[in-house]
GROMACS .gro file of C-alpha atoms in nm:
model
  294
    1MET     CA    1  -1.234   0.567  -2.171
    2GLN     CA    2  -1.043   0.357  -1.947
    3THR     CA    3  -0.858   0.038  -2.098
    4LEU     CA    4  -0.802  -0.256  -1.936
    5ILE     CA    5  -0.544  -0.561  -2.020
    6SER     CA    6  -0.525  -0.907  -1.927
    7THR     CA    7  -0.189  -1.089  -1.840
    8THR     CA    8  -0.280  -1.280  -2.214
    9GLY     CA    9  -0.238  -0.947  -2.361
   10THR     CA   10  -0.589  -0.903  -2.467
   11THR     CA   11  -0.760  -0.564  -2.415
   12ASP     CA   12  -1.127  -0.483  -2.317
   13THR     CA   13  -1.302  -0.146  -2.259
   14ALA     CA   14  -1.438  -0.059  -1.887
   15ALA     CA   15  -1.750   0.128  -2.027
   16ALA     CA   16  -1.850  -0.192  -2.173
   17SER     CA   17  -1.809  -0.429  -1.878
   18THR     CA   18  -2.027  -0.502  -1.588
   19PRO     CA   19  -1.907  -0.639  -1.266
   20SER     CA   20  -2.069  -0.995  -1.356
   21ASP     CA   21  -1.906  -0.996  -1.710
   22THR     CA   22  -1.558  -0.898  -1.568
   23LEU     CA   23  -1.574  -1.198  -1.334
   24ALA     CA   24  -1.660  -1.434  -1.612
   25ARG     CA   25  -1.369  -1.338  -1.832
   26ASN     CA   26  -1.087  -1.509  -1.649
   27ARG     CA   27  -0.819  -1.233  -1.693
   28ASP     CA   28  -0.645  -1.062  -1.452
   29TRP     CA   29  -0.635  -0.671  -1.427
   30ILE     CA   30  -0.529  -0.368  -1.239
   31ARG     CA   31  -0.649   0.004  -1.271
   32ARG     CA   32  -0.455   0.229  -1.115
   33ALA     CA   33  -0.535   0.600  -1.023
   34PRO     CA   34  -0.257   0.861  -1.046
   35ALA     CA   35  -0.091   0.868  -0.712
   36GLN     CA   36  -0.143   1.166  -0.478
   37ASP     CA   37   0.039   1.289  -0.158
   38GLY     CA   38   0.125   0.953  -0.018
   39VAL     CA   39  -0.215   0.787  -0.130
   40GLU     CA   40  -0.220   0.518  -0.435
   41ARG     CA   41  -0.570   0.376  -0.535
   42ILE     CA   42  -0.663   0.103  -0.737
   43GLU     CA   43  -0.904  -0.166  -0.864
   44ALA     CA   44  -0.828  -0.483  -0.999
   45PHE     CA   45  -0.972  -0.858  -1.081
   46PHE     CA   46  -0.795  -1.198  -1.014
   47GLN     CA   47  -0.915  -1.502  -1.132
   48HIS     CA   48  -0.709  -1.743  -0.926
   49ASN     CA   49  -0.388  -1.623  -0.741
   50GLY     CA   50  -0.333  -1.238  -0.729
   51TYR     CA   51  -0.013  -1.187  -0.479
   52ALA     CA   52   0.222  -1.405  -0.316
   53LEU     CA   53   0.304  -1.318   0.031
   54HIS     CA   54   0.435  -0.994   0.059
   55ARG     CA   55   0.419  -0.671   0.304
   56HIS     CA   56   0.427  -0.317   0.231
   57ASP     CA   57   0.481  -0.008   0.471
   58THR     CA   58   0.149   0.154   0.389
   59TYR     CA   59  -0.189   0.099   0.528
   60ALA     CA   60  -0.405  -0.102   0.276
   61ILE     CA   61  -0.768  -0.023   0.299
   62GLY     CA   62  -1.058  -0.123   0.078
   63ARG     CA   63  -1.361  -0.357  -0.008
   64THR     CA   64  -1.458  -0.646  -0.238
   65LEU     CA   65  -1.673  -0.568  -0.510
   66ALA     CA   66  -1.738  -0.906  -0.619
   67GLY     CA   67  -1.671  -1.259  -0.555
   68VAL     CA   68  -1.466  -1.396  -0.246
   69GLN     CA   69  -1.125  -1.218  -0.164
   70SER     CA   70  -0.893  -1.466   0.058
   71PHE     CA   71  -0.584  -1.388   0.207
   72HIS     CA   72  -0.329  -1.485   0.478
   73TYR     CA   73  -0.311  -1.244   0.747
   74ARG     CA   74  -0.161  -1.264   1.107
   75ARG     CA   75  -0.143  -1.676   1.091
   76CYS     CA   76  -0.498  -1.710   0.987
   77VAL     CA   77  -0.719  -1.713   0.636
   78ARG     CA   78  -0.950  -1.443   0.622
   79ASN     CA   79  -1.233  -1.435   0.367
   80SER     CA   80  -1.339  -1.061   0.241
   81LEU     CA   81  -1.714  -1.024   0.109
   82PRO     CA   82  -1.877  -0.757  -0.048
   83GLY     CA   83  -2.009  -0.503   0.206
   84GLY     CA   84  -1.720  -0.501   0.468
   85THR     CA   85  -1.367  -0.300   0.448
   86MET     CA   86  -1.030  -0.472   0.474
   87VAL     CA   87  -0.771  -0.286   0.687
   88LEU     CA   88  -0.421  -0.440   0.652
   89HIS     CA   89  -0.190  -0.292   0.884
   90PRO     CA   90   0.162  -0.164   0.764
   91ASP     CA   91   0.459  -0.433   0.735
   92GLU     CA   92   0.194  -0.712   0.814
   93MET     CA   93   0.238  -1.022   0.570
   94HIS     CA   94  -0.032  -1.122   0.343
   95ASP     CA   95  -0.118  -1.248  -0.001
   96GLY     CA   96  -0.419  -1.257  -0.209
   97GLN     CA   97  -0.642  -1.525  -0.402
   98ALA     CA   98  -0.969  -1.605  -0.555
   99GLY     CA   99  -1.205  -1.799  -0.281
  100THR     CA  100  -1.400  -1.940  -0.525
  101ASP     CA  101  -1.362  -2.016  -0.930
  102GLU     CA  102  -1.542  -1.692  -1.034
  103GLY     CA  103  -1.277  -1.475  -0.912
  104PHE     CA  104  -1.282  -1.171  -0.720
  105ARG     CA  105  -1.290  -0.788  -0.803
  106TYR     CA  106  -1.193  -0.498  -0.548
  107ARG     CA  107  -1.094  -0.146  -0.467
  108MET     CA  108  -0.803  -0.062  -0.247
  109ILE     CA  109  -0.626   0.242  -0.123
  110TYR     CA  110  -0.260   0.243   0.017
  111VAL     CA  111  -0.190   0.512   0.251
  112GLU     CA  112   0.134   0.626   0.403
  113PRO     CA  113   0.127   0.599   0.806
  114ALA     CA  114   0.269   0.962   0.776
  115VAL     CA  115  -0.068   1.091   0.622
  116PHE     CA  116  -0.254   0.953   0.915
  117GLN     CA  117  -0.003   1.084   1.138
  118ALA     CA  118  -0.055   1.421   1.022
  119ALA     CA  119  -0.433   1.381   1.135
  120LEU     CA  120  -0.361   1.195   1.435
  121GLY     CA  121  -0.101   1.419   1.578
  122GLY     CA  122   0.144   1.159   1.684
  123LYS     CA  123  -0.085   0.907   1.827
  124PRO     CA  124   0.002   0.516   1.778
  125LEU     CA  125  -0.090   0.382   1.424
  126PRO     CA  126  -0.461   0.227   1.486
  127PHE     CA  127  -0.483  -0.142   1.440
  128ILE     CA  128  -0.826  -0.301   1.325
  129GLU     CA  129  -0.780  -0.694   1.473
  130GLY     CA  130  -0.809  -0.958   1.189
  131GLY     CA  131  -0.787  -0.744   0.885
  132LEU     CA  132  -1.175  -0.692   0.841
  133SER     CA  133  -1.434  -0.478   0.972
  134ASP     CA  134  -1.793  -0.431   0.973
  135ASP     CA  135  -1.798  -0.098   1.115
  136PRO     CA  136  -2.026   0.152   0.936
  137ARG     CA  137  -1.769   0.437   1.037
  138LEU     CA  138  -1.479   0.289   0.829
  139ALA     CA  139  -1.719   0.182   0.549
  140ALA     CA  140  -1.853   0.556   0.515
  141ALA     CA  141  -1.493   0.712   0.570
  142THR     CA  142  -1.362   0.495   0.257
  143GLU     CA  143  -1.664   0.583   0.014
  144ALA     CA  144  -1.504   0.896  -0.136
  145LEU     CA  145  -1.166   0.751  -0.161
  146LEU     CA  146  -1.259   0.445  -0.338
  147GLN     CA  147  -1.483   0.622  -0.602
  148GLY     CA  148  -1.344   0.734  -0.932
  149ILE     CA  149  -1.033   0.522  -0.971
  150ASP     CA  150  -0.991   0.643  -1.341
  151ARG     CA  151  -0.952   0.991  -1.213
  152ALA     CA  152  -0.735   1.204  -0.991
  153MET     CA  153  -0.923   1.344  -0.686
  154ASP     CA  154  -0.950   1.716  -0.606
  155PRO     CA  155  -0.672   1.771  -0.340
  156LEU     CA  156  -0.908   1.922  -0.086
  157GLU     CA  157  -1.160   1.649  -0.158
  158GLN     CA  158  -0.869   1.376  -0.060
  159ASP     CA  159  -0.725   1.576   0.224
  160ASP     CA  160  -1.105   1.586   0.389
  161ALA     CA  161  -1.154   1.210   0.337
  162LEU     CA  162  -0.796   1.097   0.475
  163PHE     CA  163  -0.862   1.321   0.780
  164ASP     CA  164  -1.232   1.145   0.804
  165LEU     CA  165  -1.078   0.803   0.731
  166ALA     CA  166  -0.770   0.865   1.025
  167HIS     CA  167  -1.041   0.911   1.278
  168ALA     CA  168  -1.262   0.664   1.189
  169LEU     CA  169  -0.981   0.406   1.198
  170ASP     CA  170  -0.887   0.538   1.538
  171ALA     CA  171  -1.246   0.515   1.654
  172ALA     CA  172  -1.313   0.178   1.527
  173SER     CA  173  -0.967   0.033   1.665
  174GLY     CA  174  -1.082   0.122   2.010
  175ALA     CA  175  -0.724   0.282   2.028
  176ARG     CA  176  -0.575  -0.039   1.976
  177SER     CA  177  -0.215  -0.042   1.832
  178ILE     CA  178   0.041  -0.292   1.744
  179GLN     CA  179   0.297  -0.092   1.933
  180PRO     CA  180   0.169   0.126   2.233
  181LEU     CA  181   0.283   0.490   2.280
  182ARG     CA  182   0.564   0.507   2.512
  183ALA     CA  183   0.593   0.803   2.731
  184SER     CA  184   0.934   0.845   2.604
  185ALA     CA  185   0.838   0.833   2.229
  186ASP     CA  186   0.956   1.133   2.041
  187PHE     CA  187   0.753   1.201   1.727
  188ARG     CA  188   0.945   1.484   1.641
  189ALA     CA  189   1.277   1.298   1.606
  190ALA     CA  190   1.105   1.033   1.410
  191GLN     CA  191   0.970   1.291   1.154
  192ILE     CA  192   1.337   1.458   1.130
  193ALA     CA  193   1.475   1.101   1.060
  194ARG     CA  194   1.190   1.035   0.797
  195ASP     CA  195   1.277   1.367   0.637
  196TYR     CA  196   1.637   1.274   0.631
  197LEU     CA  197   1.540   0.959   0.448
  198HIS     CA  198   1.372   1.114   0.164
  199ALA     CA  199   1.670   1.317   0.116
  200ALA     CA  200   1.898   1.033   0.069
  201LEU     CA  201   1.733   0.791  -0.162
  202ASP     CA  202   2.024   0.770  -0.368
  203ARG     CA  203   2.295   0.665  -0.116
  204PRO     CA  204   2.338   0.424   0.186
  205VAL     CA  205   2.226   0.577   0.519
  206THR     CA  206   2.295   0.435   0.852
  207LEU     CA  207   2.118   0.434   1.154
  208ASP     CA  208   2.374   0.649   1.334
  209GLU     CA  209   2.348   0.923   1.076
  210LEU     CA  210   1.952   0.922   1.148
  211ALA     CA  211   2.054   0.928   1.528
  212THR     CA  212   2.283   1.217   1.468
  213ALA     CA  213   2.017   1.452   1.279
  214SER     CA  214   1.737   1.365   1.498
  215GLY     CA  215   1.934   1.420   1.803
  216ARG     CA  216   1.799   1.089   1.927
  217ASP     CA  217   1.996   0.783   2.045
  218ARG     CA  218   1.986   0.506   1.777
  219TRP     CA  219   1.779   0.222   1.943
  220SER     CA  220   1.520   0.494   2.084
  221LEU     CA  221   1.466   0.638   1.742
  222SER     CA  222   1.454   0.264   1.588
  223ARG     CA  223   1.155   0.222   1.818
  224ASP     CA  224   1.001   0.554   1.792
  225PHE     CA  225   1.020   0.512   1.385
  226ARG     CA  226   0.839   0.182   1.393
  227THR     CA  227   0.562   0.325   1.654
  228PHE     CA  228   0.478   0.637   1.435
  229PHE     CA  229   0.544   0.521   1.070
  230GLY     CA  230   0.471   0.134   1.112
  231THR     CA  231   0.812   0.017   0.992
  232SER     CA  232   1.158   0.024   1.040
  233PRO     CA  233   1.403   0.314   0.880
  234HIS     CA  234   1.557   0.059   0.644
  235ARG     CA  235   1.229  -0.077   0.509
  236TYR     CA  236   1.064   0.269   0.483
  237LEU     CA  237   1.385   0.386   0.260
  238THR     CA  238   1.368   0.061   0.073
  239MET     CA  239   0.987   0.143  -0.011
  240ARG     CA  240   1.051   0.494  -0.132
  241ARG     CA  241   1.317   0.358  -0.348
  242LEU     CA  242   1.063   0.110  -0.500
  243ASP     CA  243   0.822   0.402  -0.540
  244ALA     CA  244   1.074   0.602  -0.746
  245ALA     CA  245   1.136   0.273  -0.939
  246ARG     CA  246   0.787   0.219  -1.022
  247LEU     CA  247   0.737   0.595  -1.124
  248SER     CA  248   1.064   0.557  -1.371
  249MET     CA  249   0.878   0.212  -1.506
  250LEU     CA  250   0.558   0.400  -1.565
  251ARG     CA  251   0.744   0.673  -1.768
  252GLY     CA  252   0.872   0.379  -1.989
  253MET     CA  253   1.229   0.332  -1.822
  254ALA     CA  254   1.386  -0.002  -1.870
  255LEU     CA  255   1.389  -0.196  -1.531
  256VAL     CA  256   1.781  -0.220  -1.519
  257ASP     CA  257   1.772   0.139  -1.551
  258ALA     CA  258   1.500   0.236  -1.311
  259ALA     CA  259   1.688   0.005  -1.056
  260ALA     CA  260   1.971   0.211  -1.072
  261VAL     CA  261   1.827   0.538  -1.083
  262ALA     CA  262   1.612   0.449  -0.768
  263GLY     CA  263   1.959   0.330  -0.575
  264PHE     CA  264   1.938  -0.055  -0.590
  265ALA     CA  265   2.249  -0.230  -0.680
  266ASP     CA  266   2.110  -0.422  -0.992
  267GLN     CA  267   1.784  -0.518  -1.138
  268SER     CA  268   1.787  -0.847  -0.943
  269HIS     CA  269   1.824  -0.672  -0.613
  270MET     CA  270   1.519  -0.433  -0.704
  271THR     CA  271   1.344  -0.743  -0.801
  272ARG     CA  272   1.385  -0.933  -0.487
  273HIS     CA  273   1.239  -0.613  -0.287
  274PHE     CA  274   0.981  -0.556  -0.540
  275VAL     CA  275   0.815  -0.933  -0.489
  276ALA     CA  276   0.862  -0.895  -0.131
  277ALA     CA  277   0.671  -0.557  -0.094
  278TYR     CA  278   0.382  -0.630  -0.374
  279GLY     CA  279   0.381  -0.996  -0.442
  280VAL     CA  280   0.430  -0.980  -0.818
  281THR     CA  281   0.721  -0.916  -1.046
  282PRO     CA  282   0.787  -0.577  -1.181
  283SER     CA  283   0.730  -0.732  -1.547
  284ARG     CA  284   0.420  -0.881  -1.427
  285TRP     CA  285   0.311  -0.568  -1.274
  286LEU     CA  286   0.375  -0.371  -1.605
  287ARG     CA  287   0.173  -0.618  -1.794
  288MET     CA  288  -0.132  -0.597  -1.600
  289LEU     CA  289  -0.094  -0.199  -1.609
  290ALA     CA  290   0.020  -0.179  -1.951
  291PRO     CA  291  -0.272   0.019  -2.126
  292GLN     CA  292  -0.179   0.309  -1.846
  293THR     CA  293   0.207   0.333  -1.943
  294ARG     CA  294   0.172   0.385  -2.297
   0.00000   0.00000   0.00000
């Protein structure tokens, strides 16, 4: 049975809860499915302020299940209601808070741009204007990925769903992207640089190193990396280090040790990046996930 915990430390059981019951509890919680191959899935409830302004290097795609989910995005306030689809582009600043006193409940998937690139074959990353969409293709494509948060998906089921979602995004965007594809853009060089970063999580990396490894000049590579993976090489490396730190935390490692193992200078260095990426501190994140880390 899935156990939930509030930030006040009181536990409840999901099996005994209905969406309306949950909205009445005035407690914040997050349920997190096992991470799989560049995809993270969550369900959460927040009564007031959920997340401070932050940005991550993944797509955040999901739907509001109950209440009004308000967030700042691209210089405007958006209000997500049940029935629509949220699509937040990598590296775009956003926050999250309840639009009414009842709070809001939602499900979200976080997908690394590289996962969509594998399906789209080097196209520019699709962009959904405004972060909200009523496109039925997106609603249908997210359905499988937003179900069964309490279990891991079958690998083939997940791959099929991600392929459908990548192409639904591409179609719904009308080929719009934040960074249009330049004729000289080199997808292979960007892939080599990405692989190089994955092998160097525990040490400093320079842009010159990446340029040498990929056979591309440093500024062309920097532009290519942003085009295909939605963020800069440095931000990408920082986010992968945060992934490693979160995994260590979930295994019970102390924050100071998780920071060191992931390649951060110290715990405060990791915490600054954590808040900037997720909008909450590591300790608050762990409190909301506490039943799943024990």
